[in-house]
PDB file of C-alpha atoms in Angstrom:
ATOM      1  CA  MET A  57      -0.051  -0.068   0.036  1.00 53.00           C
ATOM      2  CA  ASN A  58       1.438   3.303  -0.810  1.00 54.00           C
ATOM      3  CA  LYS A  59       1.220   6.353   0.771  1.00 57.00           C
ATOM      4  CA  THR A  60      -1.676   7.987  -1.145  1.00 59.00           C
ATOM      5  CA  GLU A  61      -3.673   4.962  -0.492  1.00 58.00           C
ATOM      6  CA  ILE A  62      -2.820   5.148   3.126  1.00 55.00           C
ATOM      7  CA  LYS A  63      -3.803   8.465   3.612  1.00 52.00           C
ATOM      8  CA  LEU A  64      -7.120   8.008   1.499  1.00 56.00           C
ATOM      9  CA  GLU A  65      -8.342   5.125   3.505  1.00 56.00           C
ATOM     10  CA  TYR A  66      -7.875   7.117   6.945  1.00 51.00           C
ATOM     11  CA  GLU A  67      -9.289  10.047   5.407  1.00 52.00           C
ATOM     12  CA  VAL A  68     -12.569   8.173   5.027  1.00 56.00           C
ATOM     13  CA  ALA A  69     -11.965   6.390   8.403  1.00 53.00           C
ATOM     14  CA  LEU A  70     -11.927  10.065  10.006  1.00 44.00           C
ATOM     15  CA  GLU A  71     -14.920  11.107   8.334  1.00 51.00           C
ATOM     16  CA  LYS A  72     -16.882   8.142   9.910  1.00 56.00           C
ATOM     17  CA  ASN A  73     -15.420   9.407  12.949  1.00 52.00           C
ATOM     18  CA  GLU A  74     -12.917   6.690  13.088  1.00 72.00           C
ATOM     19  CA  GLY A  75      -9.065   6.810  13.488  1.00 92.00           C
ATOM     20  CA  ILE A  76      -6.891   5.909  16.134  1.00 95.00           C
ATOM     21  CA  PRO A  77      -6.290   8.180  19.491  1.00 97.00           C
ATOM     22  CA  ALA A  78      -2.808   8.977  19.798  1.00 97.00           C
ATOM     23  CA  ILE A  79      -1.084   9.410  23.439  1.00 97.00           C
ATOM     24  CA  ILE A  80       1.751  11.949  23.360  1.00 97.00           C
ATOM     25  CA  VAL A  81       4.070  11.464  26.378  1.00 96.00           C
ATOM     26  CA  ALA A  82       5.932  14.446  27.643  1.00 92.00           C
ATOM     27  CA  ALA A  83       5.970  14.478  31.268  1.00 87.00           C
ATOM     28  CA  GLY A  84       9.978  13.936  31.701  1.00 75.00           C
ATOM     29  CA  ALA A  85      11.982  15.493  34.629  1.00 64.00           C
ATOM     30  CA  SER A  86      14.446  16.801  32.164  1.00 64.00           C
ATOM     31  CA  ARG A  87      17.229  15.394  34.362  1.00 65.00           C
ATOM     32  CA  ARG A  88      19.605  14.780  31.568  1.00 68.00           C
ATOM     33  CA  MET A  89      19.066  18.315  30.438  1.00 64.00           C
ATOM     34  CA  ASN A  90      19.798  19.784  33.822  1.00 68.00           C
ATOM     35  CA  GLY A  91      16.396  20.826  34.312  1.00 64.00           C
ATOM     36  CA  ILE A  92      15.821  22.558  30.899  1.00 66.00           C
ATOM     37  CA  ASN A  93      12.543  21.305  29.525  1.00 70.00           C
ATOM     38  CA  LYS A  94      13.366  20.107  26.028  1.00 72.00           C
ATOM     39  CA  GLN A  95       9.691  20.156  24.992  1.00 75.00           C
ATOM     40  CA  PHE A  96       9.879  24.165  24.917  1.00 72.00           C
ATOM     41  CA  LEU A  97      13.271  24.213  22.966  1.00 72.00           C
ATOM     42  CA  SER A  98      12.538  25.740  19.467  1.00 80.00           C
ATOM     43  CA  ILE A  99      13.345  24.074  16.129  1.00 84.00           C
ATOM     44  CA  LYS A 100      13.113  26.922  13.596  1.00 89.00           C
ATOM     45  CA  GLY A 101      11.039  29.089  15.974  1.00 88.00           C
ATOM     46  CA  ILE A 102       8.656  26.256  16.798  1.00 90.00           C
ATOM     47  CA  PRO A 103       8.715  24.209  20.366  1.00 93.00           C
ATOM     48  CA  VAL A 104       9.448  20.695  19.977  1.00 91.00           C
ATOM     49  CA  ILE A 105       6.301  19.827  21.574  1.00 93.00           C
ATOM     50  CA  ALA A 106       4.478  21.879  19.045  1.00 95.00           C
ATOM     51  CA  LYS A 107       6.202  20.072  16.022  1.00 95.00           C
ATOM     52  CA  THR A 108       5.259  16.728  17.699  1.00 95.00           C
ATOM     53  CA  LEU A 109       1.659  17.610  18.135  1.00 96.00           C
ATOM     54  CA  LEU A 110       1.379  19.218  14.614  1.00 96.00           C
ATOM     55  CA  ALA A 111       2.745  15.831  13.124  1.00 96.00           C
ATOM     56  CA  PHE A 112      -0.245  14.012  14.724  1.00 97.00           C
ATOM     57  CA  GLU A 113      -2.733  16.984  13.880  1.00 96.00           C
ATOM     58  CA  LYS A 114      -1.960  16.655  10.342  1.00 94.00           C
ATOM     59  CA  CYS A 115      -2.343  12.846  10.033  1.00 95.00           C
ATOM     60  CA  SER A 116      -5.681  11.652   8.980  1.00 92.00           C
ATOM     61  CA  ALA A 117      -5.272   8.307  10.879  1.00 94.00           C
ATOM     62  CA  VAL A 118      -5.286  10.226  14.214  1.00 96.00           C
ATOM     63  CA  LYS A 119      -8.997  11.084  15.751  1.00 96.00           C
ATOM     64  CA  ASN A 120      -7.684  12.618  18.857  1.00 97.00           C
ATOM     65  CA  ILE A 121      -4.455  13.387  21.131  1.00 97.00           C
ATOM     66  CA  ILE A 122      -4.399  12.949  24.402  1.00 97.00           C
ATOM     67  CA  LEU A 123      -1.230  14.879  25.677  1.00 96.00           C
ATOM     68  CA  VAL A 124       0.423  13.642  29.244  1.00 96.00           C
ATOM     69  CA  VAL A 125       2.605  16.468  30.724  1.00 94.00           C
ATOM     70  CA  ARG A 126       4.006  17.641  34.215  1.00 92.00           C
ATOM     71  CA  ASP A 127       1.734  19.182  36.107  1.00 92.00           C
ATOM     72  CA  GLU A 128       3.420  22.566  36.083  1.00 91.00           C
ATOM     73  CA  ASP A 129       3.174  22.604  32.229  1.00 91.00           C
ATOM     74  CA  ILE A 130      -0.316  22.133  31.667  1.00 93.00           C
ATOM     75  CA  TYR A 131      -1.258  25.973  31.304  1.00 93.00           C
ATOM     76  CA  ASP A 132       1.592  26.381  29.006  1.00 92.00           C
ATOM     77  CA  LEU A 133       0.757  23.414  26.892  1.00 93.00           C
ATOM     78  CA  GLN A 134      -2.938  24.635  26.676  1.00 94.00           C
ATOM     79  CA  LEU A 135      -1.795  28.018  25.451  1.00 94.00           C
ATOM     80  CA  LEU A 136       0.608  26.208  23.079  1.00 94.00           C
ATOM     81  CA  ALA A 137      -2.302  24.159  21.519  1.00 95.00           C
ATOM     82  CA  GLU A 138      -4.386  27.341  21.015  1.00 95.00           C
ATOM     83  CA  LYS A 139      -1.495  28.821  19.411  1.00 96.00           C
ATOM     84  CA  TYR A 140      -0.882  26.243  16.926  1.00 95.00           C
ATOM     85  CA  SER A 141      -4.579  25.228  16.288  1.00 95.00           C
ATOM     86  CA  ILE A 142      -4.242  21.720  17.801  1.00 96.00           C
ATOM     87  CA  SER A 143      -7.948  20.750  17.210  1.00 96.00           C
ATOM     88  CA  LYS A 144      -7.269  17.352  17.894  1.00 97.00           C
ATOM     89  CA  LEU A 145      -6.196  17.557  21.298  1.00 96.00           C
ATOM     90  CA  SER A 146      -8.784  16.197  23.476  1.00 95.00           C
ATOM     91  CA  ASP A 147      -7.139  15.980  26.969  1.00 95.00           C
ATOM     92  CA  ILE A 148      -4.022  17.035  28.781  1.00 95.00           C
ATOM     93  CA  VAL A 149      -3.169  14.682  31.458  1.00 95.00           C
ATOM     94  CA  CYS A 150      -0.487  15.101  34.318  1.00 95.00           C
ATOM     95  CA  GLY A 151       1.959  12.806  34.383  1.00 93.00           C
ATOM     96  CA  GLY A 152       3.053  10.051  36.673  1.00 92.00           C
ATOM     97  CA  LYS A 153       6.653   9.172  38.389  1.00 92.00           C
ATOM     98  CA  THR A 154       7.646   7.044  35.558  1.00 92.00           C
ATOM     99  CA  ARG A 155       7.193   6.868  31.525  1.00 92.00           C
ATOM    100  CA  GLN A 156       5.204   3.351  32.393  1.00 94.00           C
ATOM    101  CA  ASP A 157       2.794   5.487  35.030  1.00 96.00           C
ATOM    102  CA  SER A 158       2.676   8.476  32.238  1.00 95.00           C
ATOM    103  CA  VAL A 159       1.589   6.183  29.637  1.00 96.00           C
ATOM    104  CA  LEU A 160      -1.015   4.371  32.008  1.00 97.00           C
ATOM    105  CA  ARG A 161      -2.456   7.868  32.775  1.00 97.00           C
ATOM    106  CA  GLY A 162      -2.781   8.454  29.149  1.00 96.00           C
ATOM    107  CA  LEU A 163      -4.542   4.978  28.465  1.00 97.00           C
ATOM    108  CA  SER A 164      -7.235   5.881  31.208  1.00 96.00           C
ATOM    109  CA  ARG A 165      -8.421   8.708  29.206  1.00 96.00           C
ATOM    110  CA  LEU A 166      -9.344   6.583  25.968  1.00 96.00           C
ATOM    111  CA  ALA A 167     -13.088   6.059  25.299  1.00 92.00           C
ATOM    112  CA  LYS A 168     -14.401   2.563  26.110  1.00 92.00           C
ATOM    113  CA  GLN A 169     -14.746   1.959  22.227  1.00 92.00           C
ATOM    114  CA  ASP A 170     -10.936   2.490  21.408  1.00 94.00           C
ATOM    115  CA  GLU A 171      -9.337  -0.724  20.747  1.00 92.00           C
ATOM    116  CA  LYS A 172      -5.964   0.698  19.416  1.00 94.00           C
ATOM    117  CA  VAL A 173      -3.735   3.674  20.276  1.00 96.00           C
ATOM    118  CA  LEU A 174      -0.589   5.259  19.219  1.00 97.00           C
ATOM    119  CA  ILE A 175       1.959   6.287  21.835  1.00 97.00           C
ATOM    120  CA  HIS A 176       4.726   8.635  20.898  1.00 96.00           C
ATOM    121  CA  ASP A 177       7.082  10.706  22.599  1.00 93.00           C
ATOM    122  CA  GLY A 178       6.803  14.365  22.587  1.00 91.00           C
ATOM    123  CA  ALA A 179      10.447  15.020  22.373  1.00 88.00           C
ATOM    124  CA  ARG A 180      10.565  13.265  18.892  1.00 91.00           C
ATOM    125  CA  PRO A 181       9.123  16.079  16.758  1.00 92.00           C
ATOM    126  CA  PHE A 182      10.558  14.568  13.294  1.00 91.00           C
ATOM    127  CA  VAL A 183       7.717  11.931  12.829  1.00 93.00           C
ATOM    128  CA  SER A 184       6.155  12.077   9.529  1.00 92.00           C
ATOM    129  CA  GLU A 185       2.513  11.627   8.795  1.00 92.00           C
ATOM    130  CA  GLU A 186       3.425   8.741   6.375  1.00 91.00           C
ATOM    131  CA  ILE A 187       4.867   7.028   9.509  1.00 93.00           C
ATOM    132  CA  ILE A 188       2.183   7.581  11.882  1.00 94.00           C
ATOM    133  CA  ALA A 189      -0.258   6.485   9.220  1.00 93.00           C
ATOM    134  CA  SER A 190       1.685   3.469   8.544  1.00 92.00           C
ATOM    135  CA  VAL A 191       1.878   2.341  12.047  1.00 94.00           C
ATOM    136  CA  ALA A 192      -1.535   2.895  12.525  1.00 93.00           C
ATOM    137  CA  LYS A 193      -2.491   0.826   9.377  1.00 92.00           C
ATOM    138  CA  ALA A 194      -0.083  -1.929  10.541  1.00 93.00           C
ATOM    139  CA  LEU A 195      -2.372  -2.106  13.630  1.00 93.00           C
ATOM    140  CA  ASP A 196      -5.261  -3.757  11.372  1.00 91.00           C
ATOM    141  CA  ASP A 197      -2.823  -6.752  11.110  1.00 93.00           C
ATOM    142  CA  PHE A 198      -1.155  -7.159  14.369  1.00 93.00           C
ATOM    143  CA  SER A 199      -1.914  -6.314  17.941  1.00 92.00           C
ATOM    144  CA  SER A 200       1.465  -4.281  18.608  1.00 93.00           C
ATOM    145  CA  VAL A 201       3.519  -2.329  16.281  1.00 92.00           C
ATOM    146  CA  THR A 202       6.888  -0.118  16.825  1.00 91.00           C
ATOM    147  CA  CYS A 203       8.642   2.116  14.561  1.00 87.00           C
ATOM    148  CA  ALA A 204      12.133   2.112  14.038  1.00 83.00           C
ATOM    149  CA  VAL A 205      14.944   3.836  11.687  1.00 79.00           C
ATOM    150  CA  LYS A 206      17.684   2.309  10.067  1.00 82.00           C
ATOM    151  CA  VAL A 207      21.125   2.895  12.043  1.00 84.00           C
ATOM    152  CA  LYS A 208      23.175   5.468  10.406  1.00 79.00           C
ATOM    153  CA  ASP A 209      26.777   4.291   9.434  1.00 77.00           C
ATOM    154  CA  THR A 210      28.261   7.245  11.393  1.00 74.00           C
ATOM    155  CA  ILE A 211      27.446   5.884  14.897  1.00 60.00           C
TER     156      ILE A 211
END
């Protein structure tokens, strides 16, 4: 299935109020960044988390976005979502002590009829609509899917 076919199939699904919810986890403590929250660092003037949210916003395979963040970032992320017109954002959830706890809190906000979910790290803004849609499509055939890129020779 090519990129156009995937996109068209999920545009139809979205029109029928179908699609897959996405949980974006961005509740880290920023320990490795010495307290600097990398979610708010800019890439060409756009915060990392905004770029991530925009990728999921634009993807027709995604019906809604649940954002899991630190308690102290909730208000700033509400403002950011408004600024970048993230209309698929359905919920902002306070994260837990660990990544696992944060994902669980996001999962608790899914609708009862949701059978599939996409989970993505908020600090990974370069995911494409094509990759998101491909992973969503793969969930039609597999109970779980992960995305990876080939290792570069420069490592």
